[in-house]
Amino acid sequence: MFNILAILSVFTLVVFQSSWIFQVAAVSETQYLHDTESLQPQLSNDFHNTGFGNTRTRKRGNISSSVGLGDFNDLMYTVPIRLGNRMFAVHLDTGSSDLWVISDRCTENACKESNISRFPDASFVPAGVDVEMHYGDSTTGTYASGSVGLTTASVAGITIAQQTFALIDDTTNHVVEFNAAGILGLSFPSASKIQEEMTATVGTGPLVQTDHFVESTDISGPLLSRMAMSGALELPMFSVEFQRVAIDISGNGSLTIGKLPDGIENSSLTWVPVRLYPTEDGGLAPPSSAPDEVYPFRWEVDIDGVFLDGKRFTDSAIPADDDVDSQRVSALIDTGNSLLRGPEDVVKNILSSVSTTYDPDAPDPVAALPCNIPHSLAFQIGGKMFPIDPRDFISQLDSMAVVCQADNLVATDPPSVGSLFRWSLGTPFFRSNLVAFYYGNLTHPSMDPPRIGFLSVVPKNADQLLQDAIQKAMLNGGNFPNSVEPAPTASASQRAHITVSAGVEYISSPTSTQEQLSQSATDLVSTSFLSTPTASTNGKAASAGVSIALTHGYLLLFCLQSVGLLSL
């Protein structure tokens, strides 16, 4: 149980200027996907409050920031995060919702093989709730279990207090064996096991309605969801682009919060609606005040078709489980997945098309193919083709860079309740595409629906770049590059940070990012500078410098009254 402590009401004068934000008309999830122009978020002065049962209009803040990513052999991407006064590198995962790190008590299973820095159990502030989270499919499933606690969390220089996270004392998840202390889940609150457990401790009896769950998102919800709900971000969104450190080193990986990356125009992306999950399909039940609401559950979108070298493959004939829709084809857009996963029959057809020696019935089938023959596997989304760079379709099989294998494509489970997708597009897709994730209104999605924007970054000369990479490998003893790029935790620990508060009005400040803001009693907005931000420790990683926009303008008197502080 939480006790709510009232603190002194505070009146503060703040200078601010109206900032432009996303404001879109409600769109149907089934809107014609080729009509991407109407799905582009539009600019407006106003922001509809995401508070439960409240549709007040308020001004949105102007905070945005970006941070470089670590890359472990193109299999797993990590982001620096501060929990309390400690820095960690955590796996970036749009396929799950929860934040967790391993404790110094985690010594078995995957932790036995991990040398990563851990969160000390002695510094943990428990919330009195245990949690167990599950990942993967029926053949690759893993778990992480531990206790829920509260701490101040910072990512990309943006800080929020009283963030729930799990301190894990047992896990079979292999990310902790590969330079990650845990996972940062970026999906929706409805899929958060931590928020589910925290909400279940409040009140009595079963949660017949989801009123309290929805209302509690800005308090016990996932990290980026809380930042989006604070109103402090320039836009309730984040975007991801991945670098490449295998086959052919290239690109700059980054996580950008609150806006699109610099230099990227909104109109250049293909925007499509996120698939919503009705209650019967495993989704969140609507709250009593909005019985017609249908909530998103995953970052999942419909796809129009799958193509290899321009040829479209027939959709899967494998029926869905649990009587869910077998005809609709959607894809989970998942940074936490190191592969491209799809229906078993379609995957076998694709691999048989590129490899003359592929035997799907072999105990360990290998789809061997010549390295120098490029293939283009593409997914049609919103009427537009999004190909996988041919450098990301293969990996090295022999020691002379002559024979490769198409091992980035594997089969996964058919759709079922809670997992309606047939495809899961993982890290190879993110090396070929910039992807923007727009939360919209998290408590009333019908007012501002979630969507995903896609921008292909595959160069026109990708086939030639593959040939060039093969030639470089020949000069390197027949070996393609395969390296590890650490997350820029050192520079992230030294950068400026700005604190936002969830569940209250946000007013932007006129202070330059080069000046230190005096901390107000409301703690609505505060910045501190540990030292001058430094460049990423790796030259290819995106700059870890602050990119926080704060505007100038008019005076406003506001009152923050009886702010609740969580206490145990």
Short mmCIF file of N, CA and C in Angstrom, two decimals, residues 142-287:
data_model
loop_
_atom_site.label_atom_id
_atom_site.label_comp_id
_atom_site.label_asym_id
_atom_site.label_seq_id
_atom_site.Cartn_x
_atom_site.Cartn_y
_atom_site.Cartn_z
N THR A 142 12.68 -17.06 -22.04
CA THR A 142 13.50 -16.84 -20.85
C THR A 142 12.66 -16.10 -19.81
N TYR A 143 13.19 -16.00 -18.60
CA TYR A 143 12.47 -15.28 -17.55
C TYR A 143 13.45 -14.43 -16.75
N ALA A 144 12.89 -13.49 -16.01
CA ALA A 144 13.65 -12.69 -15.04
C ALA A 144 12.73 -12.44 -13.86
N SER A 145 13.19 -12.74 -12.65
CA SER A 145 12.35 -12.58 -11.47
C SER A 145 13.11 -11.84 -10.38
N GLY A 146 12.35 -11.08 -9.59
CA GLY A 146 12.96 -10.32 -8.51
C GLY A 146 11.94 -9.45 -7.82
N SER A 147 12.40 -8.38 -7.20
CA SER A 147 11.55 -7.49 -6.42
C SER A 147 11.47 -6.12 -7.09
N VAL A 148 10.32 -5.48 -6.92
CA VAL A 148 10.10 -4.14 -7.47
C VAL A 148 10.55 -3.09 -6.46
N GLY A 149 11.21 -2.06 -6.95
CA GLY A 149 11.64 -0.97 -6.09
C GLY A 149 11.44 0.37 -6.78
N LEU A 150 11.88 1.42 -6.11
CA LEU A 150 11.74 2.79 -6.62
C LEU A 150 13.10 3.47 -6.60
N THR A 151 13.36 4.25 -7.64
CA THR A 151 14.59 5.02 -7.68
C THR A 151 14.43 6.16 -8.66
N THR A 152 15.39 7.06 -8.69
CA THR A 152 15.45 8.10 -9.71
C THR A 152 16.15 7.52 -10.93
N ALA A 153 15.53 7.67 -12.10
CA ALA A 153 16.08 7.08 -13.32
C ALA A 153 16.33 8.16 -14.36
N SER A 154 17.44 8.02 -15.09
CA SER A 154 17.80 8.99 -16.13
C SER A 154 18.21 8.24 -17.38
N VAL A 155 17.70 8.68 -18.53
CA VAL A 155 18.13 8.15 -19.81
C VAL A 155 18.20 9.31 -20.79
N ALA A 156 19.26 9.36 -21.57
CA ALA A 156 19.49 10.43 -22.54
C ALA A 156 19.46 11.81 -21.90
N GLY A 157 19.88 11.89 -20.64
CA GLY A 157 19.92 13.17 -19.95
C GLY A 157 18.60 13.64 -19.41
N ILE A 158 17.55 12.83 -19.50
CA ILE A 158 16.23 13.18 -18.96
C ILE A 158 15.97 12.31 -17.74
N THR A 159 15.60 12.95 -16.63
CA THR A 159 15.49 12.27 -15.34
C THR A 159 14.07 12.34 -14.82
N ILE A 160 13.63 11.27 -14.19
CA ILE A 160 12.33 11.26 -13.53
C ILE A 160 12.47 10.52 -12.20
N ALA A 161 11.83 11.04 -11.17
CA ALA A 161 11.95 10.46 -9.83
C ALA A 161 10.91 9.37 -9.60
N GLN A 162 11.14 8.59 -8.54
CA GLN A 162 10.20 7.55 -8.10
C GLN A 162 9.83 6.60 -9.24
N GLN A 163 10.83 6.19 -10.01
CA GLN A 163 10.59 5.25 -11.10
C GLN A 163 10.62 3.81 -10.59
N THR A 164 9.60 3.06 -10.94
CA THR A 164 9.59 1.65 -10.58
C THR A 164 10.55 0.88 -11.49
N PHE A 165 11.21 -0.10 -10.92
CA PHE A 165 12.06 -1.00 -11.68
C PHE A 165 12.18 -2.29 -10.88
N ALA A 166 12.64 -3.34 -11.53
CA ALA A 166 12.81 -4.62 -10.85
C ALA A 166 14.28 -4.90 -10.63
N LEU A 167 14.60 -5.32 -9.42
CA LEU A 167 15.95 -5.77 -9.10
C LEU A 167 15.92 -7.29 -9.17
N ILE A 168 16.63 -7.84 -10.14
CA ILE A 168 16.52 -9.25 -10.49
C ILE A 168 17.55 -10.09 -9.74
N ASP A 169 17.06 -11.14 -9.08
CA ASP A 169 17.97 -12.05 -8.39
C ASP A 169 18.05 -13.42 -9.07
N ASP A 170 17.27 -13.61 -10.17
CA ASP A 170 17.36 -14.86 -10.93
C ASP A 170 16.86 -14.61 -12.35
N THR A 171 17.66 -15.00 -13.34
CA THR A 171 17.23 -14.83 -14.73
C THR A 171 17.93 -15.84 -15.63
N THR A 172 17.22 -16.25 -16.67
CA THR A 172 17.81 -17.06 -17.73
C THR A 172 18.00 -16.24 -19.00
N ASN A 173 17.75 -14.94 -18.90
CA ASN A 173 17.86 -14.07 -20.07
C ASN A 173 19.34 -13.81 -20.38
N HIS A 174 19.73 -14.08 -21.60
CA HIS A 174 21.15 -14.05 -21.96
C HIS A 174 21.71 -12.64 -22.13
N VAL A 175 20.88 -11.61 -22.08
CA VAL A 175 21.43 -10.26 -22.28
C VAL A 175 22.48 -9.93 -21.23
N VAL A 176 22.34 -10.51 -20.02
CA VAL A 176 23.29 -10.19 -18.95
C VAL A 176 24.65 -10.84 -19.19
N GLU A 177 24.72 -11.75 -20.14
CA GLU A 177 26.01 -12.37 -20.49
C GLU A 177 26.75 -11.57 -21.56
N PHE A 178 26.09 -10.55 -22.11
CA PHE A 178 26.66 -9.82 -23.24
C PHE A 178 26.61 -8.31 -23.01
N ASN A 179 27.27 -7.88 -21.94
CA ASN A 179 27.50 -6.45 -21.68
C ASN A 179 26.26 -5.66 -21.29
N ALA A 180 25.19 -6.30 -20.90
CA ALA A 180 24.00 -5.59 -20.45
C ALA A 180 23.68 -5.99 -19.02
N ALA A 181 23.34 -5.00 -18.20
CA ALA A 181 22.97 -5.26 -16.81
C ALA A 181 21.50 -5.58 -16.66
N GLY A 182 20.74 -5.43 -17.75
CA GLY A 182 19.31 -5.69 -17.69
C GLY A 182 18.64 -5.22 -18.95
N ILE A 183 17.37 -4.85 -18.84
CA ILE A 183 16.55 -4.49 -19.99
C ILE A 183 15.80 -3.19 -19.70
N LEU A 184 15.75 -2.31 -20.70
CA LEU A 184 14.87 -1.14 -20.67
C LEU A 184 13.75 -1.40 -21.66
N GLY A 185 12.55 -1.72 -21.14
CA GLY A 185 11.39 -1.96 -21.98
C GLY A 185 10.74 -0.65 -22.37
N LEU A 186 10.41 -0.50 -23.66
CA LEU A 186 9.86 0.75 -24.19
C LEU A 186 8.45 0.59 -24.72
N SER A 187 7.81 -0.55 -24.44
CA SER A 187 6.47 -0.77 -24.95
C SER A 187 5.43 -0.15 -24.03
N PHE A 188 4.17 -0.51 -24.23
CA PHE A 188 3.05 0.19 -23.59
C PHE A 188 2.81 -0.27 -22.15
N PRO A 189 2.21 0.60 -21.34
CA PRO A 189 1.90 0.24 -19.95
C PRO A 189 1.05 -1.01 -19.82
N SER A 190 0.16 -1.24 -20.78
CA SER A 190 -0.74 -2.40 -20.69
C SER A 190 0.01 -3.72 -20.67
N ALA A 191 1.27 -3.74 -21.15
CA ALA A 191 2.07 -4.96 -21.14
C ALA A 191 3.06 -5.00 -19.99
N SER A 192 2.98 -4.04 -19.08
CA SER A 192 3.95 -3.96 -17.98
C SER A 192 3.56 -4.89 -16.84
N LYS A 193 4.42 -5.85 -16.54
CA LYS A 193 4.18 -6.73 -15.39
C LYS A 193 4.42 -5.98 -14.09
N ILE A 194 5.36 -5.04 -14.10
CA ILE A 194 5.62 -4.27 -12.88
C ILE A 194 4.42 -3.42 -12.53
N GLN A 195 3.87 -2.70 -13.50
CA GLN A 195 2.69 -1.88 -13.21
C GLN A 195 1.51 -2.74 -12.80
N GLU A 196 1.38 -3.90 -13.42
CA GLU A 196 0.29 -4.82 -13.05
C GLU A 196 0.41 -5.24 -11.59
N GLU A 197 1.61 -5.59 -11.16
CA GLU A 197 1.80 -6.02 -9.77
C GLU A 197 1.64 -4.85 -8.81
N MET A 198 2.13 -3.69 -9.18
CA MET A 198 1.99 -2.52 -8.31
C MET A 198 0.52 -2.13 -8.16
N THR A 199 -0.22 -2.21 -9.25
CA THR A 199 -1.63 -1.85 -9.20
C THR A 199 -2.43 -2.85 -8.39
N ALA A 200 -2.05 -4.12 -8.45
CA ALA A 200 -2.77 -5.16 -7.73
C ALA A 200 -2.66 -5.01 -6.22
N THR A 201 -1.67 -4.24 -5.75
CA THR A 201 -1.50 -4.06 -4.30
C THR A 201 -2.41 -2.97 -3.76
N VAL A 202 -3.07 -2.24 -4.64
CA VAL A 202 -3.92 -1.12 -4.21
C VAL A 202 -5.38 -1.54 -4.25
N GLY A 203 -6.11 -1.27 -3.20
CA GLY A 203 -7.51 -1.61 -3.15
C GLY A 203 -7.74 -3.04 -2.72
N THR A 204 -8.99 -3.46 -2.76
CA THR A 204 -9.33 -4.82 -2.35
C THR A 204 -10.08 -5.52 -3.46
N GLY A 205 -9.97 -6.82 -3.50
CA GLY A 205 -10.68 -7.61 -4.48
C GLY A 205 -10.03 -7.54 -5.85
N PRO A 206 -10.52 -8.35 -6.80
CA PRO A 206 -9.95 -8.37 -8.15
C PRO A 206 -10.23 -7.06 -8.87
N LEU A 207 -9.37 -6.75 -9.81
CA LEU A 207 -9.55 -5.53 -10.60
C LEU A 207 -10.52 -5.82 -11.74
N VAL A 208 -11.82 -5.71 -11.44
CA VAL A 208 -12.82 -5.96 -12.46
C VAL A 208 -12.70 -4.91 -13.56
N GLN A 209 -12.51 -3.67 -13.19
CA GLN A 209 -12.27 -2.59 -14.13
C GLN A 209 -10.79 -2.22 -14.09
N THR A 210 -10.35 -1.53 -15.10
CA THR A 210 -8.94 -1.14 -15.15
C THR A 210 -8.76 0.32 -14.79
N ASP A 211 -9.73 0.89 -14.09
CA ASP A 211 -9.67 2.31 -13.76
C ASP A 211 -8.36 2.67 -13.06
N HIS A 212 -8.02 1.93 -12.02
CA HIS A 212 -6.84 2.30 -11.25
C HIS A 212 -5.57 2.02 -12.04
N PHE A 213 -5.57 0.97 -12.84
CA PHE A 213 -4.39 0.67 -13.65
C PHE A 213 -4.10 1.83 -14.59
N VAL A 214 -5.12 2.30 -15.28
CA VAL A 214 -4.93 3.40 -16.22
C VAL A 214 -4.52 4.67 -15.48
N GLU A 215 -5.17 4.92 -14.36
CA GLU A 215 -4.90 6.13 -13.60
C GLU A 215 -3.48 6.12 -13.01
N SER A 216 -2.94 4.94 -12.76
CA SER A 216 -1.64 4.85 -12.08
C SER A 216 -0.46 4.88 -13.03
N THR A 217 -0.70 4.99 -14.33
CA THR A 217 0.40 4.90 -15.29
C THR A 217 1.45 5.97 -15.05
N ASP A 218 1.03 7.19 -14.72
CA ASP A 218 2.02 8.25 -14.53
C ASP A 218 2.77 8.10 -13.21
N ILE A 219 2.35 7.15 -12.36
CA ILE A 219 3.03 6.92 -11.09
C ILE A 219 3.88 5.66 -11.14
N SER A 220 3.30 4.55 -11.61
CA SER A 220 4.01 3.27 -11.58
C SER A 220 4.21 2.67 -12.96
N GLY A 221 4.00 3.46 -14.01
CA GLY A 221 4.15 2.95 -15.37
C GLY A 221 5.60 2.87 -15.82
N PRO A 222 5.83 2.37 -17.04
CA PRO A 222 7.18 2.27 -17.59
C PRO A 222 7.85 3.63 -17.72
N LEU A 223 9.17 3.63 -17.79
CA LEU A 223 9.96 4.86 -17.74
C LEU A 223 9.57 5.85 -18.83
N LEU A 224 9.65 5.46 -20.10
CA LEU A 224 9.37 6.41 -21.16
C LEU A 224 7.89 6.77 -21.25
N SER A 225 7.01 5.86 -20.83
CA SER A 225 5.59 6.20 -20.78
C SER A 225 5.34 7.32 -19.79
N ARG A 226 5.99 7.27 -18.64
CA ARG A 226 5.84 8.32 -17.64
C ARG A 226 6.39 9.64 -18.14
N MET A 227 7.52 9.59 -18.83
CA MET A 227 8.07 10.81 -19.40
C MET A 227 7.11 11.41 -20.43
N ALA A 228 6.51 10.55 -21.25
CA ALA A 228 5.56 11.04 -22.25
C ALA A 228 4.33 11.64 -21.59
N MET A 229 3.85 11.01 -20.51
CA MET A 229 2.65 11.50 -19.83
C MET A 229 2.91 12.77 -19.02
N SER A 230 4.16 13.05 -18.71
CA SER A 230 4.46 14.24 -17.92
C SER A 230 4.13 15.52 -18.68
N GLY A 231 4.04 15.44 -20.00
CA GLY A 231 3.84 16.64 -20.79
C GLY A 231 5.10 17.43 -21.00
N ALA A 232 6.21 16.96 -20.43
CA ALA A 232 7.46 17.71 -20.52
C ALA A 232 8.16 17.54 -21.86
N LEU A 233 7.93 16.40 -22.52
CA LEU A 233 8.61 16.16 -23.78
C LEU A 233 8.02 17.02 -24.88
N GLU A 234 8.87 17.35 -25.83
CA GLU A 234 8.41 18.10 -26.99
C GLU A 234 7.31 17.34 -27.72
N LEU A 235 7.48 16.03 -27.82
CA LEU A 235 6.51 15.14 -28.45
C LEU A 235 6.49 13.83 -27.67
N PRO A 236 5.33 13.19 -27.51
CA PRO A 236 5.27 11.93 -26.76
C PRO A 236 5.75 10.75 -27.60
N MET A 237 7.04 10.71 -27.83
CA MET A 237 7.57 9.73 -28.77
C MET A 237 9.05 9.48 -28.52
N PHE A 238 9.57 8.47 -29.20
CA PHE A 238 11.00 8.23 -29.27
C PHE A 238 11.29 7.61 -30.63
N SER A 239 12.53 7.64 -31.04
CA SER A 239 12.92 7.02 -32.30
C SER A 239 14.24 6.29 -32.13
N VAL A 240 14.45 5.30 -32.98
CA VAL A 240 15.60 4.41 -32.85
C VAL A 240 16.25 4.22 -34.22
N GLU A 241 17.57 4.29 -34.25
CA GLU A 241 18.33 3.88 -35.43
C GLU A 241 19.57 3.15 -34.95
N PHE A 242 19.91 2.06 -35.63
CA PHE A 242 21.00 1.19 -35.20
C PHE A 242 22.20 1.30 -36.13
N GLN A 243 23.39 1.15 -35.55
CA GLN A 243 24.61 1.06 -36.32
C GLN A 243 24.89 -0.39 -36.71
N ARG A 244 25.93 -0.58 -37.51
CA ARG A 244 26.32 -1.92 -37.96
C ARG A 244 27.78 -2.14 -37.62
N VAL A 245 28.11 -3.23 -36.91
CA VAL A 245 29.50 -3.53 -36.57
C VAL A 245 29.93 -4.90 -37.09
N ALA A 246 29.08 -5.56 -37.87
CA ALA A 246 29.42 -6.84 -38.48
C ALA A 246 29.22 -6.74 -39.99
N ILE A 247 29.93 -7.58 -40.73
CA ILE A 247 29.93 -7.60 -42.20
C ILE A 247 30.54 -6.31 -42.77
N ASP A 248 29.95 -5.15 -42.44
CA ASP A 248 30.44 -3.88 -42.97
C ASP A 248 30.13 -2.77 -41.96
N ILE A 249 31.14 -2.28 -41.26
CA ILE A 249 30.92 -1.30 -40.20
C ILE A 249 30.41 0.01 -40.78
N SER A 250 29.27 0.50 -40.26
CA SER A 250 28.69 1.73 -40.78
C SER A 250 27.55 2.18 -39.89
N GLY A 251 27.18 3.45 -40.03
CA GLY A 251 26.01 4.00 -39.35
C GLY A 251 26.30 4.50 -37.96
N ASN A 252 25.36 5.28 -37.44
CA ASN A 252 25.42 5.82 -36.08
C ASN A 252 24.15 5.42 -35.35
N GLY A 253 24.27 4.64 -34.31
CA GLY A 253 23.11 4.21 -33.55
C GLY A 253 22.73 5.23 -32.50
N SER A 254 21.43 5.44 -32.32
CA SER A 254 20.99 6.39 -31.29
C SER A 254 19.56 6.11 -30.87
N LEU A 255 19.26 6.54 -29.65
CA LEU A 255 17.90 6.62 -29.13
C LEU A 255 17.59 8.09 -28.97
N THR A 256 16.55 8.57 -29.63
CA THR A 256 16.13 9.97 -29.53
C THR A 256 14.78 10.02 -28.84
N ILE A 257 14.68 10.82 -27.80
CA ILE A 257 13.46 10.91 -27.01
C ILE A 257 12.83 12.29 -27.20
N GLY A 258 11.54 12.32 -27.45
CA GLY A 258 10.81 13.58 -27.50
C GLY A 258 10.69 14.22 -28.86
N LYS A 259 11.30 13.65 -29.89
CA LYS A 259 11.22 14.21 -31.23
C LYS A 259 11.85 13.23 -32.22
N LEU A 260 11.81 13.59 -33.50
CA LEU A 260 12.56 12.85 -34.50
C LEU A 260 14.03 13.27 -34.44
N PRO A 261 14.93 12.44 -34.92
CA PRO A 261 16.34 12.84 -34.94
C PRO A 261 16.54 14.11 -35.76
N ASP A 262 17.57 14.85 -35.42
CA ASP A 262 17.88 16.08 -36.15
C ASP A 262 18.04 15.78 -37.64
N GLY A 263 17.45 16.65 -38.46
CA GLY A 263 17.57 16.51 -39.90
C GLY A 263 16.54 15.61 -40.54
N ILE A 264 15.68 14.99 -39.75
CA ILE A 264 14.65 14.09 -40.28
C ILE A 264 13.30 14.81 -40.25
N GLU A 265 12.65 14.91 -41.40
CA GLU A 265 11.35 15.56 -41.50
C GLU A 265 10.23 14.55 -41.25
N ASN A 266 9.20 15.04 -40.57
CA ASN A 266 8.03 14.20 -40.29
C ASN A 266 7.45 13.61 -41.57
N SER A 267 7.39 14.43 -42.63
CA SER A 267 6.77 14.00 -43.88
C SER A 267 7.57 12.92 -44.61
N SER A 268 8.82 12.71 -44.22
CA SER A 268 9.64 11.70 -44.90
C SER A 268 9.36 10.29 -44.40
N LEU A 269 8.64 10.17 -43.30
CA LEU A 269 8.32 8.86 -42.74
C LEU A 269 6.98 8.36 -43.24
N THR A 270 6.84 7.06 -43.30
CA THR A 270 5.55 6.42 -43.57
C THR A 270 4.94 6.06 -42.23
N TRP A 271 3.83 6.72 -41.88
CA TRP A 271 3.21 6.52 -40.57
C TRP A 271 2.04 5.55 -40.69
N VAL A 272 2.00 4.57 -39.80
CA VAL A 272 0.91 3.60 -39.79
C VAL A 272 0.41 3.43 -38.35
N PRO A 273 -0.87 3.12 -38.18
CA PRO A 273 -1.42 2.97 -36.82
C PRO A 273 -0.93 1.70 -36.15
N VAL A 274 -0.78 1.76 -34.85
CA VAL A 274 -0.45 0.59 -34.05
C VAL A 274 -1.69 -0.29 -33.92
N ARG A 275 -1.51 -1.58 -34.02
CA ARG A 275 -2.63 -2.51 -33.85
C ARG A 275 -3.11 -2.46 -32.41
N LEU A 276 -4.41 -2.33 -32.23
CA LEU A 276 -4.99 -2.30 -30.90
C LEU A 276 -5.45 -3.70 -30.50
N TYR A 277 -5.46 -3.95 -29.21
CA TYR A 277 -5.79 -5.27 -28.67
C TYR A 277 -7.11 -5.21 -27.90
N PRO A 278 -8.20 -5.71 -28.47
CA PRO A 278 -9.44 -5.82 -27.69
C PRO A 278 -9.25 -6.76 -26.51
N THR A 279 -10.14 -6.68 -25.56
CA THR A 279 -10.03 -7.51 -24.36
C THR A 279 -9.98 -9.00 -24.70
N GLU A 280 -10.80 -9.42 -25.67
CA GLU A 280 -10.85 -10.84 -26.00
C GLU A 280 -9.55 -11.34 -26.65
N ASP A 281 -8.72 -10.42 -27.13
CA ASP A 281 -7.44 -10.80 -27.72
C ASP A 281 -6.27 -10.62 -26.75
N GLY A 282 -6.60 -10.41 -25.48
CA GLY A 282 -5.56 -10.27 -24.47
C GLY A 282 -5.23 -8.85 -24.10
N GLY A 283 -6.02 -7.90 -24.60
CA GLY A 283 -5.76 -6.50 -24.32
C GLY A 283 -6.35 -6.04 -23.00
N LEU A 284 -6.03 -4.80 -22.65
CA LEU A 284 -6.51 -4.20 -21.42
C LEU A 284 -7.99 -3.89 -21.52
N ALA A 285 -8.76 -4.25 -20.49
CA ALA A 285 -10.18 -3.93 -20.47
C ALA A 285 -10.35 -2.42 -20.37
N PRO A 286 -11.41 -1.86 -20.97
CA PRO A 286 -11.61 -0.41 -20.92
C PRO A 286 -12.01 0.05 -19.52
N PRO A 287 -11.66 1.28 -19.15
CA PRO A 287 -12.07 1.81 -17.85
C PRO A 287 -13.55 2.15 -17.86
#
